[in-house]
XYZ file of C-alpha atoms in Angstrom:
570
model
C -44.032 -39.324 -10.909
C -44.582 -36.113 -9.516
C -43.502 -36.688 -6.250
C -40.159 -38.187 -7.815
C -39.843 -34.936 -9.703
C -40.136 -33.025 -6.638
C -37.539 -35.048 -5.262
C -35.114 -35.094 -7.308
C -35.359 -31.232 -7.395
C -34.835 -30.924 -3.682
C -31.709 -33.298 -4.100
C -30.536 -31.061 -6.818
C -31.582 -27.996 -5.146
C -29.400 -28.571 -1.937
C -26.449 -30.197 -3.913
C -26.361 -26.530 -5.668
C -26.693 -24.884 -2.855
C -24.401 -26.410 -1.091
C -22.026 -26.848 -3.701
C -22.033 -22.607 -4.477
C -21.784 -22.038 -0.694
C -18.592 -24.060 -0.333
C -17.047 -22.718 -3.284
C -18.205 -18.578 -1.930
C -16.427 -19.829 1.451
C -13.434 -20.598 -0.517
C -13.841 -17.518 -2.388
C -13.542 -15.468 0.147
C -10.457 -16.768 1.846
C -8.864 -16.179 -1.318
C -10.123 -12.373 -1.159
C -8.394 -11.822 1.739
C -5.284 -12.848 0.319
C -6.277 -10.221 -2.758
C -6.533 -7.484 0.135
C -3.067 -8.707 1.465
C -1.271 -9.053 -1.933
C -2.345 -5.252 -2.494
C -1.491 -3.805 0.812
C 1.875 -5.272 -0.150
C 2.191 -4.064 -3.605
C 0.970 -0.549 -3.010
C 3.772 -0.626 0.086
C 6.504 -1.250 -2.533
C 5.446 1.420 -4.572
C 5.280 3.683 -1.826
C 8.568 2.338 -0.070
C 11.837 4.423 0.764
C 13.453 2.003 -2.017
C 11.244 4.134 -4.342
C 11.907 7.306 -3.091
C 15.361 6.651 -2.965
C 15.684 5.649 -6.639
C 13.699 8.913 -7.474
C 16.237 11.085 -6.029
C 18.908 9.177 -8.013
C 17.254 9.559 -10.652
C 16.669 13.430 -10.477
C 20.433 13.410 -9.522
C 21.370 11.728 -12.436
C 19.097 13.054 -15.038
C 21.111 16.336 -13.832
C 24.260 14.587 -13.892
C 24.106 13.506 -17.494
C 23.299 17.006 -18.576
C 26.202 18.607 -16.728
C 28.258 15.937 -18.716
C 26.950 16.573 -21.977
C 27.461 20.003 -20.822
C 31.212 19.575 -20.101
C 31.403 17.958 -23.185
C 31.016 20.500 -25.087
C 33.451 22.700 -23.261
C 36.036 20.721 -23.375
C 35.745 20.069 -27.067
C 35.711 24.180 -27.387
C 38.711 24.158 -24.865
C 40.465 21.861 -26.452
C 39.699 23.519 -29.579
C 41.205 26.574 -28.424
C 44.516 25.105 -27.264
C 44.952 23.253 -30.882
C 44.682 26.750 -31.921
C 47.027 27.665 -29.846
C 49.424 25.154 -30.156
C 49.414 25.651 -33.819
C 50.631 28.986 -32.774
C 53.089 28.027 -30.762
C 54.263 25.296 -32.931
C 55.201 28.562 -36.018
C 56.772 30.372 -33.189
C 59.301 27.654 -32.346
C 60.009 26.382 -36.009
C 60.171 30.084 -36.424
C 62.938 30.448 -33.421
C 64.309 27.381 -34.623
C 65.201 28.712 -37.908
C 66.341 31.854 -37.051
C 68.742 30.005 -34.377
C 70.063 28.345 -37.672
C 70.951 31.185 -38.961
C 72.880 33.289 -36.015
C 75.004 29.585 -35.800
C 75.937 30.087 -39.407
C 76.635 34.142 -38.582
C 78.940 32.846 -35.528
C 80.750 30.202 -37.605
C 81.322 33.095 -40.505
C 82.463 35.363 -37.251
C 84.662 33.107 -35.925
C 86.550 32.540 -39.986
C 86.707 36.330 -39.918
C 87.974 36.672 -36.483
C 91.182 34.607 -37.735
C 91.992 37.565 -40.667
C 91.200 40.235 -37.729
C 93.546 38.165 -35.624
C 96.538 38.391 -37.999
C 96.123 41.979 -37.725
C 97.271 41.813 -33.458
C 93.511 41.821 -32.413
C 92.332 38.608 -31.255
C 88.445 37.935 -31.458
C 88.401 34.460 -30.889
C 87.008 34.609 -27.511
C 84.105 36.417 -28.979
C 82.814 34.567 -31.344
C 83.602 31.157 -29.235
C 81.505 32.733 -26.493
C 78.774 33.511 -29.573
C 78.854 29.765 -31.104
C 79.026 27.883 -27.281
C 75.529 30.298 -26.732
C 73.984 29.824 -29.943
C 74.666 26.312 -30.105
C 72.891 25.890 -25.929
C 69.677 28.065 -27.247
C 69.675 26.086 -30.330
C 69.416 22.653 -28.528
C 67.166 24.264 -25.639
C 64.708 25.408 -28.431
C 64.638 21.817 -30.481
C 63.751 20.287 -26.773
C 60.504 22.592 -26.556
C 59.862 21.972 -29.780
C 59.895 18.138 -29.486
C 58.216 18.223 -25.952
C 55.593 20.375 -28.190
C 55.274 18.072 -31.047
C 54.651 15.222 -28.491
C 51.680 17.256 -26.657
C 50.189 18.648 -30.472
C 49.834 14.993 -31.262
C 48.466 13.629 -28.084
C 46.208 17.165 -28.350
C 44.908 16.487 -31.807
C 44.038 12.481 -30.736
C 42.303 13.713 -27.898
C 40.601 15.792 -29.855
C 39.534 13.456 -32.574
C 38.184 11.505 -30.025
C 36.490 14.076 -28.200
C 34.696 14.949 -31.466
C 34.041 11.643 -32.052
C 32.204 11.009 -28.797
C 30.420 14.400 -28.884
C 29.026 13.235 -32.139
C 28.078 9.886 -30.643
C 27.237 10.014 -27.552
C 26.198 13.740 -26.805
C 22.938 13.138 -27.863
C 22.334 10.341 -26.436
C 23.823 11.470 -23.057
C 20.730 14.341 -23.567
C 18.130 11.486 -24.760
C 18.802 9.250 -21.519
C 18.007 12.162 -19.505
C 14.847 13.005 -21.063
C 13.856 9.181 -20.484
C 15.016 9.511 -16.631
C 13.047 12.271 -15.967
C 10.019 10.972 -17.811
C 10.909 7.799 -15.945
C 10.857 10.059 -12.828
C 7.386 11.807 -13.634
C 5.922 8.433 -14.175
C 7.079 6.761 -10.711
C 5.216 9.810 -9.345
C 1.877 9.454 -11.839
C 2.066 6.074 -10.451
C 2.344 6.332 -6.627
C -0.251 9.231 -6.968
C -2.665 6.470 -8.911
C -1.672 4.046 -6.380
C -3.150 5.615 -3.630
C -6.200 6.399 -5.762
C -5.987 3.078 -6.925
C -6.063 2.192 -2.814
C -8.973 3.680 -2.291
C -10.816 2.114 -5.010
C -9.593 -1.384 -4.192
C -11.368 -0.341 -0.902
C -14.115 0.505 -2.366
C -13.853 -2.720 -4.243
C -13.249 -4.827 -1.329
C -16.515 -3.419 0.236
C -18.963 -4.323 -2.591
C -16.972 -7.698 -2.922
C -17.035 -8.268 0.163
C -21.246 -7.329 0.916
C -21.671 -9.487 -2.404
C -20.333 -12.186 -0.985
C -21.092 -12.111 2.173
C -24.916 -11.287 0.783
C -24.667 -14.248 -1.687
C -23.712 -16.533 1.039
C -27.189 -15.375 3.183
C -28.901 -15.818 0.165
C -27.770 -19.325 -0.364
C -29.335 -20.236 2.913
C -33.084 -20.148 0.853
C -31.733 -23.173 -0.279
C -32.479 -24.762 2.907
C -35.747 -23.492 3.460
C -36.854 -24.309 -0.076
C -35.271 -27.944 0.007
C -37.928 -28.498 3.279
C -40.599 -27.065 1.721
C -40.545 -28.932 -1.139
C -39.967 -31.836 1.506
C -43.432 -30.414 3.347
C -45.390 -30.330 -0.352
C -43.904 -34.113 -0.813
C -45.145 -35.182 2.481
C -48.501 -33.618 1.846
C -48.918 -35.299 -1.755
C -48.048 -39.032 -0.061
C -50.678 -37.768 2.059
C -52.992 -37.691 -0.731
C -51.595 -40.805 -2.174
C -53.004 -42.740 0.698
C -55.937 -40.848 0.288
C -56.707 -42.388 -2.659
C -55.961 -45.608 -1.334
C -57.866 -45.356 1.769
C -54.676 -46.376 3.843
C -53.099 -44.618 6.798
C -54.175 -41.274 8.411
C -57.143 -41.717 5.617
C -58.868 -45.120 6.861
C -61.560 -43.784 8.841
C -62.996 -41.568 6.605
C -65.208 -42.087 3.516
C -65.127 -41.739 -0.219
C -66.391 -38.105 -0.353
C -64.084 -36.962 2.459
C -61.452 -38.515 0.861
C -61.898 -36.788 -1.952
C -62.468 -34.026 -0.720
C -59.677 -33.434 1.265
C -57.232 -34.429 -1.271
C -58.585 -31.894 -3.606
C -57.869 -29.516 -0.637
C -54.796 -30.702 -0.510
C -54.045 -30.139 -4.009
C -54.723 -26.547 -3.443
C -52.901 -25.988 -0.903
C -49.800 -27.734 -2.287
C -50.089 -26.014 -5.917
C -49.937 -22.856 -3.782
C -46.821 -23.594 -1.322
C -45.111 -25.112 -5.040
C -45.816 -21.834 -6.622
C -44.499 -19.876 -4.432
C -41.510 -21.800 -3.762
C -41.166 -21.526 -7.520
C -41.071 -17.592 -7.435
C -38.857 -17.178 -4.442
C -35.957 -19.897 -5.946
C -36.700 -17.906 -9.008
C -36.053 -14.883 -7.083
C -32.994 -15.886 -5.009
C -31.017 -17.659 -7.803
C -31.824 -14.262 -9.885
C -30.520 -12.019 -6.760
C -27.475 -14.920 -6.163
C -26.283 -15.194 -9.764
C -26.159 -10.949 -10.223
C -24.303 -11.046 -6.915
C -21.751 -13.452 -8.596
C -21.547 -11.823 -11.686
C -20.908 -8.266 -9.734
C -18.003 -10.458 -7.315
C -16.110 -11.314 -11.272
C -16.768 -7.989 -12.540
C -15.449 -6.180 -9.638
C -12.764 -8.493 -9.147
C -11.457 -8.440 -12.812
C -11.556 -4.931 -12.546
C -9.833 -4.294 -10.039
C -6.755 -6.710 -11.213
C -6.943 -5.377 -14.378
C -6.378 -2.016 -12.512
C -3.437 -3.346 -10.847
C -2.168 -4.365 -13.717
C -2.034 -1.440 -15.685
C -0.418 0.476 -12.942
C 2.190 -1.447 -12.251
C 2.903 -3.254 -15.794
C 1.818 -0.316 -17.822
C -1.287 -0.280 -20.177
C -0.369 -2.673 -22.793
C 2.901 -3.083 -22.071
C 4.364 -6.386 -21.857
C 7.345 -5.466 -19.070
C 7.576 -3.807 -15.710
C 7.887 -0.004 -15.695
C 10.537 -0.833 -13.106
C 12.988 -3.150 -15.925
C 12.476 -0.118 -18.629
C 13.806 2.212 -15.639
C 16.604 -0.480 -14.989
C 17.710 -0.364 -18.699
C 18.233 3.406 -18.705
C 19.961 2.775 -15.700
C 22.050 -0.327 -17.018
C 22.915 2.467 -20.223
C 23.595 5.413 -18.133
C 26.246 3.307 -16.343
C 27.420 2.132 -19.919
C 27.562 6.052 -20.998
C 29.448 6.807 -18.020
C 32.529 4.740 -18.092
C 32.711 5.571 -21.580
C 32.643 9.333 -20.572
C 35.278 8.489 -18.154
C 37.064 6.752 -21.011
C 37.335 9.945 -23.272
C 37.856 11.854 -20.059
C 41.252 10.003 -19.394
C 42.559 10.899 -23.189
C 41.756 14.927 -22.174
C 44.073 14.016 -18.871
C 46.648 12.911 -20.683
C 46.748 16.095 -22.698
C 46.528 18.432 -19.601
C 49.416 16.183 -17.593
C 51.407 16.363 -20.834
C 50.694 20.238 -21.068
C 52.088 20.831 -17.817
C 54.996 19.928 -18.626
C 55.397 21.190 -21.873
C 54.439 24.578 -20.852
C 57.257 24.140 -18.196
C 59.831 23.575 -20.245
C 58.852 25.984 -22.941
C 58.394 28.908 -20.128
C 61.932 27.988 -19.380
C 63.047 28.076 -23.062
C 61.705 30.995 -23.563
C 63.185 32.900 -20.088
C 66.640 31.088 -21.286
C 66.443 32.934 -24.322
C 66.201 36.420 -22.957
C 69.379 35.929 -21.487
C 70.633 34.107 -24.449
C 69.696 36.928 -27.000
C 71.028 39.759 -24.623
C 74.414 38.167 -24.308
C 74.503 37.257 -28.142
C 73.923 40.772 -28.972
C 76.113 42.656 -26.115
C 79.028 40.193 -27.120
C 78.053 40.711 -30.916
C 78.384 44.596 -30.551
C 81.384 44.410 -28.601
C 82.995 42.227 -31.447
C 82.105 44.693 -34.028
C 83.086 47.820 -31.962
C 86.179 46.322 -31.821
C 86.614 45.273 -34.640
C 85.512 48.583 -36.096
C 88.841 49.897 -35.530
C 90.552 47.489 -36.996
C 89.862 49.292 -40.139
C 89.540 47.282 -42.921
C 90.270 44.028 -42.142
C 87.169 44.059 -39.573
C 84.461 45.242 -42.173
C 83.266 41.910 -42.557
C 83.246 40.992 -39.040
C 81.159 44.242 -38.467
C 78.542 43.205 -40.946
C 78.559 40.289 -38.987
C 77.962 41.920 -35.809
C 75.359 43.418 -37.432
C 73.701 40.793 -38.710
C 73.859 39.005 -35.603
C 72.603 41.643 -33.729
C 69.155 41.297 -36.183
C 68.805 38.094 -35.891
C 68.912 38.332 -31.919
C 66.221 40.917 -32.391
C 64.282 38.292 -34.143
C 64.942 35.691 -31.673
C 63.688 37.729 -29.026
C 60.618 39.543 -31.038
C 59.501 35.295 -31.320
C 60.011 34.635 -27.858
C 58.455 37.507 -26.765
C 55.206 35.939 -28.778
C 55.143 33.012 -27.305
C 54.660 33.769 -23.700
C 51.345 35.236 -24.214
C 50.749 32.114 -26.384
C 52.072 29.665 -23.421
C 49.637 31.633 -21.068
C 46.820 31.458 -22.976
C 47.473 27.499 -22.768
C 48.046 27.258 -19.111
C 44.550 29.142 -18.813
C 42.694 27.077 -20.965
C 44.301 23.958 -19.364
C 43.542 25.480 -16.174
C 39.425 24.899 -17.447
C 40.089 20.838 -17.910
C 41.687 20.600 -14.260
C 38.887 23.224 -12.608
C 38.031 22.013 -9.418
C 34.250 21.348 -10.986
C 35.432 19.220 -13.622
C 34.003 15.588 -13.803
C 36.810 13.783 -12.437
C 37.802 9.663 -12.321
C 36.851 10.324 -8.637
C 33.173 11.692 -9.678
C 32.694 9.241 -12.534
C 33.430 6.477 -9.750
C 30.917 7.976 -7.454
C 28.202 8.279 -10.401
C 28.685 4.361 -10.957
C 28.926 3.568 -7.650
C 25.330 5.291 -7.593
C 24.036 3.800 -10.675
C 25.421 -0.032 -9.419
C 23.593 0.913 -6.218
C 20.263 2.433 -7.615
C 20.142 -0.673 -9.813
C 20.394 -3.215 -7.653
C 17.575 -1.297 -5.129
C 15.509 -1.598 -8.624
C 16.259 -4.609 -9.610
C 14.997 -6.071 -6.100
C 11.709 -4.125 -5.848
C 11.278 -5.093 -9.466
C 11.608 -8.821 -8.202
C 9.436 -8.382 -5.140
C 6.914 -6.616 -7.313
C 6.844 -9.027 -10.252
C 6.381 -11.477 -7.649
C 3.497 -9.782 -5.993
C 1.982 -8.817 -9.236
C 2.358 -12.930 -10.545
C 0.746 -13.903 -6.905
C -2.158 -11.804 -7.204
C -3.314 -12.647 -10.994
C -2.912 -16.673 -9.806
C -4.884 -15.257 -6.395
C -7.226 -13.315 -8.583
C -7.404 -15.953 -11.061
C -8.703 -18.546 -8.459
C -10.712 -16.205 -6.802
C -12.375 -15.862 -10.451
C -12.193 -19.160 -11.136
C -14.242 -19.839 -7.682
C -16.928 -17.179 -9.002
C -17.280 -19.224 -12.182
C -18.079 -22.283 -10.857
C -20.114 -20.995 -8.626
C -22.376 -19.184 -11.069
C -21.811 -22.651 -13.200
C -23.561 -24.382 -10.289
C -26.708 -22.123 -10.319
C -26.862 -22.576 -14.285
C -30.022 -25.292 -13.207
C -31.409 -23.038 -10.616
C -33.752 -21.282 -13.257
C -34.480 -24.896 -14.355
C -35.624 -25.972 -10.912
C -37.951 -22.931 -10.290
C -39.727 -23.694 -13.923
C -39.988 -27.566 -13.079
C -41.654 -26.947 -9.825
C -43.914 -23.847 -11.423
C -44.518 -27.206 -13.360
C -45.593 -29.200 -10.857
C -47.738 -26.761 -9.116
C -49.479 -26.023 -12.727
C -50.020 -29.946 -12.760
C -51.812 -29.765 -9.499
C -53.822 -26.867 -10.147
C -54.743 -29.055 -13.961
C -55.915 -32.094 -10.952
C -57.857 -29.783 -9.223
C -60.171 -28.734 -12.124
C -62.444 -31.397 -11.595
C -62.575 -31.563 -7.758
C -65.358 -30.656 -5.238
C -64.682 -28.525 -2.140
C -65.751 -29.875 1.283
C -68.995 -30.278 2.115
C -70.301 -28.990 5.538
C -70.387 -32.391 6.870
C -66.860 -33.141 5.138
C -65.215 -29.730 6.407
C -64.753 -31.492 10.070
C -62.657 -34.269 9.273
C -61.028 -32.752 6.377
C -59.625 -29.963 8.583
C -58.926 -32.627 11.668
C -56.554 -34.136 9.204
C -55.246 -31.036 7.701
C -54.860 -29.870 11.226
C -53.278 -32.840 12.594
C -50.868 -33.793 9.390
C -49.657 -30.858 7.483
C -50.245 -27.639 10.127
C -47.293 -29.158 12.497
C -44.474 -29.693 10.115
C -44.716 -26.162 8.624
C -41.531 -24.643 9.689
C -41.345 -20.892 8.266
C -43.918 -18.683 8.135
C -44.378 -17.818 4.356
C -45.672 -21.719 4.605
C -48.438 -20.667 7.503
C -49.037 -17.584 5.444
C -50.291 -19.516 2.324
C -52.000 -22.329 4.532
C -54.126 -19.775 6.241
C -55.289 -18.435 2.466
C -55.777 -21.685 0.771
C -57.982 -23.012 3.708
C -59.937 -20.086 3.581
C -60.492 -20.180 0.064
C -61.905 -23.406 0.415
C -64.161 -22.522 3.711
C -61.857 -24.241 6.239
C -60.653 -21.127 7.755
C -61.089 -21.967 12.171
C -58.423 -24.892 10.835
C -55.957 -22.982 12.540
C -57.165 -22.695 16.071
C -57.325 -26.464 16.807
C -53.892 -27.073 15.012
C -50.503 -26.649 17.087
C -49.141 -23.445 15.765
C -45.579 -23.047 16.502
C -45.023 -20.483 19.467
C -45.100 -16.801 18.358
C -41.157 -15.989 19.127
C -40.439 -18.795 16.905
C -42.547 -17.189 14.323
C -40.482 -13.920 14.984
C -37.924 -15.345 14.363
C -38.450 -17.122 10.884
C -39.543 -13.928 9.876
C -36.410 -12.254 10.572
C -33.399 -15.093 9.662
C -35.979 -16.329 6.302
């Protein structure tokens, strides 16, 4: 029973073995494909895609602020030219209405100038020449004031919707910046913990890598305790025929018999006990080494993930940076949106301003010739005596009017060139133009396709090395699973030995005349299959425990170099 015990521990013995040495092979080709899976990932962190989408994104976090800043001024400028406009908008209604009244001063000329006629002065001319030019500024005036009304209208929608997406957008034109150059500082963070994060994968990589590699030496004690168990099995049939008095045992007699096998029990409890401590010992040293290859390797994946997924977060840092990127873009074209309303204004401006300066030249002219004709008329018709006392009120009246006329007009220029200016600030040469808005999106369409592919060779890096670490894990598990029944072999053959030493209780060392053929056999039967030299080492105690000590000279001890060299590979 024993000896099937011992058996069926060797089998079990070199099936774990075995078993955790395949599986640490396998292991280990997986590692290297940890190593590679990092060197690739810590590449695309570091890569000129990267660095590239950092400068963007400096430029653009910039960008944004400008625009919010422009914003702003525009809103204020346009602000200023409603003002304005307001102003110039009294000024014409104001010129408009006293135009009204020098065209019903020429039509009460001209009934006049028929009385002054009768009287053999004719004034007709005059006050024809009066109505044809108050009638021309009169029409040239209601054209600047409807190419006005046009522009105050376009003015105040473009400014409603300026306000509008001040208010909405402004702050979130200011927000998006923020998160771009957080976004920014943490690409930086990150490639400054990735090549920390290199150095402690190396780090990682070596103790992985010795703990395997030491594991793997280790599991070659399998081997050598498999054949000593095989030696102690082969020394306890030994005994078996011993008791039977068959085999290597039929020449000698009861007592030797006896004798010897109680020797033999001995020496076998010793080799079993010490096999016993050293499996103990190696599955102990083995199993710590596995348990230090899934600590190591969890950490370190674990540290790969955080870096590149975020602690706790359940997406890339590269999609958040894509969204802000994918909303910049939306904030853009709808900058460039409201920008094209504030266009409109300014093209319509241009021309308003045009036609207005022109109105209001026109009307220098106009008012000079109204008033030289108007004075001439009432000169005349001064001394005409009574008849032209109307007419000369007239005159006068006229003349006041024209001094209205003009006193407006003079008003408004200052008014039309505080426009141009202002106007002049929303077609600056460093205004955000349709051409710079298209540039900005070309950049964002650009940046976010360069992050949207490093996000896809990332995730697809990151998803390679969990499955890769996962296996590698997985490995590591059923390795350590395998020496679960390691401990249990080292206590069932601290068993067995225990069981021998309990069968030697009652047994008689050799006697002098024994000791001869007791050691012959020894000698001949258990010296020469020894194979390491822990076995030799216990042999040459046990046998001089029990007084057989010169067993050794007659035996054929393996050659010295070979002893050497069990030392060193055992």
């Amino acid at each position: 029973m024993l000896i099937r015990s011992l058996e069926g521990s060797a089998r079990e013995i070199d099936v774990i073995f075995a078993r955790a040495g395949t599986e640490l092979g396998e292991g280990l080709g997986l590692f290297e494909s940890l190593k590679e899976r990092l060197t690739v990932l810590s590449s695309e962190l570091g890569g000129s895609e990267i660095a590239q989408a950092g400068a963007a994104l400096s430029g653009l976090a910039g960008e944004l602020r400008a625009i919010q800043g422009a914003l702003s001024d525009e809103t204020t400028t346009l602000q200023e030219l409603s003002v304005l406009s307001h102003a110039a908008s009294q000024a014409l209604e104001n010129l408009l209405g006293h135009m009204r009244l020098i065209t019903i001063l020429a039509r009460s000329a001209r009934i006049e100038a028929v009385n002054v006629n009768a009287s053999g002065r004719d004034f007709g001319d005059f006050t024809a020449e009066i109505v044809r030019l108050t009638t021309q500024a009169q029409s040239t005036i209601q054209n600047c004031a409807r190419d006005h009304q046009r522009f105050a209208a376009l003015l105040a929608t473009a400014l409603t919707a300026q306000r509008a997406f001040e208010s909405g957008y402004g702050h979130a034109l200011s927000l998006l910046a923020d998160n771009l150059q957080q976004t920014l500082a943490d690409v930086a963070i990150r490639q400054s913990r990735g090549s920390v994060l290199t150095a402690d994968a190396a780090t990682h990589s070596g103790r992985i890598a010795g703990a395997a590699g030491g594991a793997i030496i280790a599991l070659q004690s399998g081997d050598s305790i498999r054949q000593r168990l095989e030696h102690a099995i082969a020394a306890l049939r030994l005994v078996s025929a011993l008791e039977a008095g068959t085999g290597p045992a039929a020449g000698l007699g009861e007592g030797e018999r006896g004798s010897a096998a109680h020797v033999l029990h001995r020496l076998q409890s010793a080799q079993l006990r010490e096999s016993a401590v050293t499996l103990g010992e190696d599955a102990t040293a083995i199993e710590a080494a596995l348990s230090m290859l899934a600590d190591d390797t969890g950490s370190l994946i674990e540290s790969v993930r955080n870096l590149y997924s975020g602690e706790g977060a359940s997406r890339s840092f590269l999609a958040d940076l894509e969204a802000d990127l994918a909303r910049a873009s939306e904030l853009l074209g709808k900058c460039d949106n409201a920008r094209a309303g504030v266009d409109r204004v300014t093209a319509t401006l241009a021309s308003v301003l045009e036609t207005c300066q022109q109105t209001v030249s026109a009307l220098a002219g106009t008012v000079s010739s109204i008033v030289l004709i108007g004075m001439n008329a009432g000169l005349r018709a001064a001394r005409v005596g009574t008849e032209g006392r109307s007419l000369v009120v007239i005159a006068q009246e006229l003349k006041s009017a024209a001094g209205r006329v003009a006193g407006e007009a003079t008003r408004l220029s200052p008014t039309f060139a505080q426009m141009q200016t202002a106007s002049a600030r929303l077609t600056g040469s460093g205004r955000l133009d349709a051409a710079h808005f298209g540039a900005l999106d070309i950049t964002m369409q650009d940046s976010l396709a360069a992050m949207r592919n490093t996000g896809n060779r990332l995730g697809a890096a990151l998803d390679q090395l969990r499955r890769e670490g996962g296996g590698f894990c997985t490995v590591v598990a059923r390795a350590t699973l395998s020496f679960s029944n390691a401990g249990a072999m080292s206590d069932l053959i601290a068993a067995a030995a225990a069981e021998l030493d309990h069968a030697c209780r009652d047994g008689a060392l050799p006697s002098p005349d024994a000791a001869e053929p007791v050691r012959h056999l020894i000698q001949e039967h258990i010296w020469p299959s020894y194979t390491m030299a822990a076995e030799r080492t216990i042999h040459r105690a046990v046998l001089t425990e029990c007084g057989l000590a010169q067993a050794e000279a007659a035996g054929r001890a393996q050659p010295e170099p070979a002893e050497a060299l069990d030392d060193f590979v055992f």
